[in-house]
Short mmCIF file of C-alpha atoms in Angstrom, two decimals:
data_model
loop_
_atom_site.label_atom_id
_atom_site.label_comp_id
_atom_site.label_asym_id
_atom_site.label_seq_id
_atom_site.Cartn_x
_atom_site.Cartn_y
_atom_site.Cartn_z
CA UNK A 129 -28.95 56.42 42.82
CA UNK A 130 -26.76 57.50 45.13
CA UNK A 131 -24.01 59.04 45.09
CA UNK A 132 -21.33 56.47 44.98
CA UNK A 133 -18.68 55.87 47.80
CA UNK A 134 -16.34 53.22 47.41
CA UNK A 135 -12.82 52.85 50.18
CA UNK A 136 -11.00 50.26 51.62
CA UNK A 137 -7.98 50.73 53.89
CA UNK A 138 -5.98 47.91 54.70
CA UNK A 139 -2.74 48.18 56.98
CA UNK A 140 -0.66 44.76 57.64
CA UNK A 141 2.71 42.44 56.03
CA UNK A 142 3.78 41.88 52.72
CA UNK A 143 3.88 37.73 53.07
CA UNK A 144 5.84 37.19 49.75
CA UNK A 145 7.61 39.13 47.59
CA UNK A 146 5.75 40.85 44.72
CA UNK A 147 6.00 39.96 41.18
CA UNK A 148 5.28 42.80 38.52
CA UNK A 149 4.39 42.15 35.37
CA UNK A 150 3.21 43.43 32.07
CA UNK A 151 0.11 42.89 30.06
CA UNK A 152 0.60 42.21 26.46
CA UNK A 153 -0.84 46.19 26.21
CA UNK A 154 2.68 47.31 28.31
CA UNK A 155 0.22 47.83 31.42
CA UNK A 156 2.28 48.15 34.86
CA UNK A 157 0.69 45.43 37.00
CA UNK A 158 1.77 44.55 40.77
CA UNK A 159 0.40 41.64 43.05
CA UNK A 160 0.78 42.16 46.45
CA UNK A 161 -0.73 39.97 49.42
CA UNK A 162 -1.43 41.10 52.66
CA UNK A 163 -1.90 39.86 55.92
CA UNK A 164 -2.77 41.07 59.28
CA UNK A 165 -4.92 40.20 62.23
CA UNK A 166 -7.84 42.00 64.11
CA UNK A 167 -9.94 42.09 67.55
CA UNK A 168 -13.84 41.41 65.74
CA UNK A 169 -17.41 39.94 67.85
CA UNK A 170 -18.45 36.57 66.38
CA UNK A 171 -21.57 35.65 65.87
CA UNK A 172 -22.31 34.55 69.48
CA UNK A 173 -21.19 37.95 70.66
CA UNK A 174 -17.14 36.78 72.06
CA UNK A 175 -14.45 39.24 70.97
CA UNK A 176 -11.59 37.18 69.79
CA UNK A 177 -8.70 37.93 67.48
CA UNK A 178 -9.02 36.78 63.66
CA UNK A 179 -6.78 36.47 60.77
CA UNK A 180 -7.18 37.73 57.24
CA UNK A 181 -5.36 37.41 54.16
CA UNK A 182 -5.85 39.90 50.89
CA UNK A 183 -4.69 40.08 47.54
CA UNK A 184 -4.27 43.53 46.22
CA UNK A 185 -3.51 44.99 42.97
CA UNK A 186 -1.46 48.28 42.26
CA UNK A 187 -1.16 49.42 38.22
CA UNK A 188 0.27 51.81 35.60
CA UNK A 189 3.45 54.15 37.06
CA UNK A 190 2.56 53.27 40.77
CA UNK A 191 3.42 49.84 40.19
CA UNK A 192 6.58 50.59 38.20
CA UNK A 193 7.71 53.21 41.14
CA UNK A 194 8.02 49.94 43.95
CA UNK A 195 9.69 47.54 41.56
CA UNK A 196 11.54 45.50 43.69
CA UNK A 197 11.47 47.94 46.83
CA UNK A 198 9.12 45.87 48.12
CA UNK A 199 10.24 42.84 50.44
CA UNK A 200 8.17 39.68 52.22
CA UNK A 201 7.31 41.37 55.80
CA UNK A 202 6.95 44.90 55.02
CA UNK A 203 4.90 46.63 56.42
CA UNK A 204 2.14 48.61 54.13
CA UNK A 205 -0.45 51.24 54.20
CA UNK A 206 -2.96 50.71 51.47
CA UNK A 207 -5.75 52.87 50.28
CA UNK A 208 -7.92 51.83 47.54
CA UNK A 209 -11.60 50.68 46.04
CA UNK A 210 -13.13 47.27 45.46
CA UNK A 211 -13.27 46.34 42.28
CA UNK A 212 -16.59 44.09 40.44
CA UNK A 213 -15.60 41.96 37.84
CA UNK A 214 -18.11 39.93 35.83
CA UNK A 215 -17.74 37.29 32.65
CA UNK A 216 -18.61 34.19 31.79
CA UNK A 217 -16.47 30.56 31.86
CA UNK A 218 -18.02 27.95 29.98
CA UNK A 219 -21.52 29.04 29.47
CA UNK A 220 -21.42 30.14 33.06
CA UNK A 221 -21.30 33.94 34.57
CA UNK A 222 -18.76 34.13 37.06
CA UNK A 223 -17.74 37.20 39.29
CA UNK A 224 -15.17 38.50 41.56
CA UNK A 225 -14.74 41.15 44.12
CA UNK A 226 -10.76 43.18 43.85
CA UNK A 227 -8.90 45.54 45.79
CA UNK A 228 -7.41 48.09 43.89
CA UNK A 229 -4.86 50.01 45.22
CA UNK A 230 -4.37 53.84 44.92
CA UNK A 231 -1.64 54.58 47.08
CA UNK A 232 0.90 52.44 49.28
CA UNK A 233 3.54 54.25 51.81
CA UNK A 234 5.77 51.72 54.00
CA UNK A 235 5.60 51.63 57.60
CA UNK A 236 8.21 51.50 60.14
CA UNK A 237 7.45 48.96 62.97
CA UNK A 238 10.24 50.23 64.83
CA UNK A 239 9.79 51.20 68.29
CA UNK A 240 6.44 49.24 69.42
CA UNK A 241 5.33 47.41 71.96
CA UNK A 242 5.64 43.06 72.13
CA UNK A 243 5.03 41.29 69.23
CA UNK A 244 4.40 43.05 66.29
CA UNK A 245 3.54 40.25 63.85
CA UNK A 246 2.50 36.54 63.99
CA UNK A 247 4.00 33.28 61.71
CA UNK A 248 1.37 31.06 60.50
CA UNK A 249 1.49 27.48 59.12
CA UNK A 250 3.37 28.41 56.31
CA UNK A 251 5.62 31.19 58.04
CA UNK A 252 4.62 34.23 56.60
CA UNK A 253 4.12 36.72 58.76
CA UNK A 254 1.09 38.55 60.23
CA UNK A 255 0.70 41.36 61.76
CA UNK A 256 -0.78 41.84 64.83
CA UNK A 257 -3.23 44.58 65.24
CA UNK A 258 -3.84 45.22 61.71
CA UNK A 259 -6.21 47.82 59.54
CA UNK A 260 -9.29 45.69 57.62
CA UNK A 261 -11.65 49.00 56.96
CA UNK A 262 -14.38 49.02 54.25
CA UNK A 263 -16.96 52.26 53.23
CA UNK A 264 -19.15 52.23 50.92
CA UNK A 265 -22.40 54.13 49.91
CA UNK A 266 -24.81 52.77 46.96
CA UNK A 267 -28.21 51.62 46.72
CA UNK A 268 -29.58 48.17 48.23
CA UNK A 269 -30.02 45.83 44.70
CA UNK A 270 -32.50 43.70 46.87
CA UNK A 271 -34.88 43.30 49.84
CA UNK A 272 -32.36 42.46 52.50
CA UNK A 273 -32.91 38.91 53.83
CA UNK A 274 -33.21 38.37 57.57
CA UNK A 275 -32.33 34.11 58.96
CA UNK A 276 -31.69 33.18 62.77
CA UNK A 277 -29.04 30.18 63.55
CA UNK A 278 -30.08 27.83 64.97
CA UNK A 279 -28.99 29.09 67.75
CA UNK A 280 -31.48 32.18 67.51
CA UNK A 281 -28.72 34.53 67.05
CA UNK A 282 -29.81 37.32 63.34
CA UNK A 283 -28.08 37.44 60.10
CA UNK A 284 -28.54 39.35 57.67
CA UNK A 285 -27.38 38.79 53.70
CA UNK A 286 -27.08 42.31 51.31
CA UNK A 287 -26.16 43.66 48.32
CA UNK A 288 -25.25 47.64 47.58
CA UNK A 289 -24.78 48.63 43.96
CA UNK A 290 -21.98 51.54 44.43
CA UNK A 291 -21.73 53.78 41.67
CA UNK A 292 -18.79 54.96 40.04
CA UNK A 293 -17.50 58.22 37.64
CA UNK A 294 -13.85 58.08 36.39
CA UNK A 295 -12.40 59.22 32.95
CA UNK A 296 -11.53 57.53 30.32
CA UNK A 297 -7.45 57.74 29.10
CA UNK A 298 -8.83 59.95 26.16
CA UNK A 299 -10.23 62.23 28.85
CA UNK A 300 -14.49 60.84 28.31
CA UNK A 301 -16.15 60.70 31.50
CA UNK A 302 -17.70 57.19 31.87
CA UNK A 303 -19.64 55.49 34.38
CA UNK A 304 -19.88 51.97 36.32
CA UNK A 305 -21.52 50.43 39.12
CA UNK A 306 -19.59 47.98 41.44
CA UNK A 307 -21.50 44.91 43.44
CA UNK A 308 -20.53 44.43 46.51
CA UNK A 309 -22.86 41.92 48.68
CA UNK A 310 -22.57 42.31 52.40
CA UNK A 311 -23.06 40.55 55.89
CA UNK A 312 -24.61 42.04 59.25
CA UNK A 313 -25.51 39.68 62.62
CA UNK A 314 -27.86 40.59 65.37
CA UNK A 315 -29.21 43.95 65.70
CA UNK A 316 -27.50 45.23 62.88
CA UNK A 317 -29.24 42.19 60.98
CA UNK A 318 -32.63 42.78 62.79
CA UNK A 319 -32.20 46.51 61.37
CA UNK A 320 -31.29 45.45 57.50
CA UNK A 321 -34.75 43.98 57.86
CA UNK A 322 -36.45 47.58 57.91
CA UNK A 323 -34.58 48.47 54.67
CA UNK A 324 -35.87 47.79 51.31
CA UNK A 325 -34.41 47.45 47.96
CA UNK A 326 -33.34 50.85 46.00
CA UNK A 327 -32.84 52.25 49.48
CA UNK A 328 -29.33 54.40 49.56
CA UNK A 329 -27.14 53.12 52.20
CA UNK A 330 -23.53 53.63 54.46
CA UNK A 331 -21.91 49.97 54.62
CA UNK A 332 -18.75 50.33 57.06
CA UNK A 333 -17.04 46.93 57.34
CA UNK A 334 -14.22 44.72 57.39
CA UNK A 335 -13.35 42.46 54.31
CA UNK A 336 -13.73 38.76 54.11
CA UNK A 337 -13.34 35.88 51.87
CA UNK A 338 -15.84 33.07 52.34
CA UNK A 339 -15.89 29.65 50.76
CA UNK A 340 -18.29 26.17 51.78
CA UNK A 341 -19.54 23.56 49.56
CA UNK A 342 -22.67 24.38 47.82
CA UNK A 343 -25.73 21.46 47.52
CA UNK A 344 -24.25 20.55 44.07
CA UNK A 345 -21.44 19.96 45.58
CA UNK A 346 -19.14 22.47 43.78
CA UNK A 347 -16.20 24.04 45.67
CA UNK A 348 -18.17 28.49 46.15
CA UNK A 349 -16.15 31.63 47.05
CA UNK A 350 -17.60 35.14 47.71
CA UNK A 351 -16.06 38.12 48.56
CA UNK A 352 -17.81 40.22 51.06
CA UNK A 353 -18.24 42.48 53.41
CA UNK A 354 -19.00 41.90 57.07
CA UNK A 355 -20.59 44.99 58.71
CA UNK A 356 -20.35 46.79 61.56
CA UNK A 357 -22.35 49.98 60.61
CA UNK A 358 -25.10 50.32 58.63
CA UNK A 359 -26.72 53.33 58.01
CA UNK A 360 -30.36 54.53 55.58
CA UNK A 361 -29.62 57.51 53.71
CA UNK A 362 -32.60 59.93 53.59
CA UNK A 363 -31.67 60.82 49.25
CA UNK A 364 -30.60 58.81 46.91
CA UNK A 365 -33.19 56.70 46.84
CA UNK A 366 -34.30 54.41 43.77
CA UNK A 367 -38.03 55.01 43.87
CA UNK A 368 -40.25 51.68 42.75
CA UNK A 369 -43.58 52.48 40.90
CA UNK A 370 -46.16 49.62 41.05
CA UNK A 371 -44.96 47.81 37.56
CA UNK A 372 -42.01 47.10 39.65
CA UNK A 373 -39.70 50.07 37.24
CA UNK A 374 -36.95 51.91 38.59
CA UNK A 375 -37.02 55.54 38.36
CA UNK A 376 -34.79 58.10 39.04
CA UNK A 377 -31.52 56.43 38.71
CA UNK A 378 -28.50 58.04 37.29
CA UNK A 379 -26.80 57.16 34.81
CA UNK A 380 -29.03 54.59 33.40
CA UNK A 381 -28.25 52.19 36.09
CA UNK A 382 -30.27 49.37 36.66
CA UNK A 383 -29.28 47.64 40.50
CA UNK A 384 -30.63 44.37 39.31
CA UNK A 385 -27.94 44.24 36.57
CA UNK A 386 -24.99 42.50 38.88
CA UNK A 387 -27.70 40.41 40.71
CA UNK A 388 -27.44 36.67 38.74
CA UNK A 389 -23.45 36.64 39.20
CA UNK A 390 -23.53 36.14 43.02
CA UNK A 391 -24.16 32.88 44.98
CA UNK A 392 -27.75 31.29 44.93
CA UNK A 393 -29.48 32.34 48.63
CA UNK A 394 -29.70 28.88 48.76
CA UNK A 395 -26.05 27.62 48.84
CA UNK A 396 -24.71 30.52 51.61
CA UNK A 397 -22.86 29.26 54.35
CA UNK A 398 -25.62 29.54 56.98
#
């Protein structure tokens, strides 16, 4: 498996005062709600300014350090990573993709020309020209599938397994895998269709939250990466044998392990 890269950078404003709480084990947890706008190219190829809202978790001493110092309307720089979580609820598997902050900084907006924020329908301040950047390196969990909208625009859905090594509080080295869904449009989508399961890849894009009604009438949610760049890696590729077995994997990571936790293909909103 390719050596993982997992970075998320956000620049936005706090939509509300964050609250500091503690887990039963005494771990400090602070949830930050950030908002911003950015200029993106939509599926019709038109450039438009779109809003984004993301929830960020800050843990431990960093959460305690900031304490009551953060207030709604402040502009923040957040550097962190995506964290994949999976659990079982009422006999069904569930999963989520969250932003875990490793560093935050308060930004100074004075001196900038023009309106720096816009007020949304809820009275929350959203930073204009915010930053929403994700960079990942991992291995494809399946062959990308390319479809076409009724207007003839290519769209591809991809899955990436990002390997991560870390040390526990006791100093033991552990390894885990984060599963990330991604989507690409137009020429990038058609290029994605040339890639295959197990190949190493570099993703760069923006983090988005989607919701839709599935065929069974239930409301579905997914956090994914909207790609603006996709590169195939020459190394770190999982080789598939004729029997479907996987060779050359680091840490015995199974790139199929998290697939069942994501929405099925037929429930996607395209």
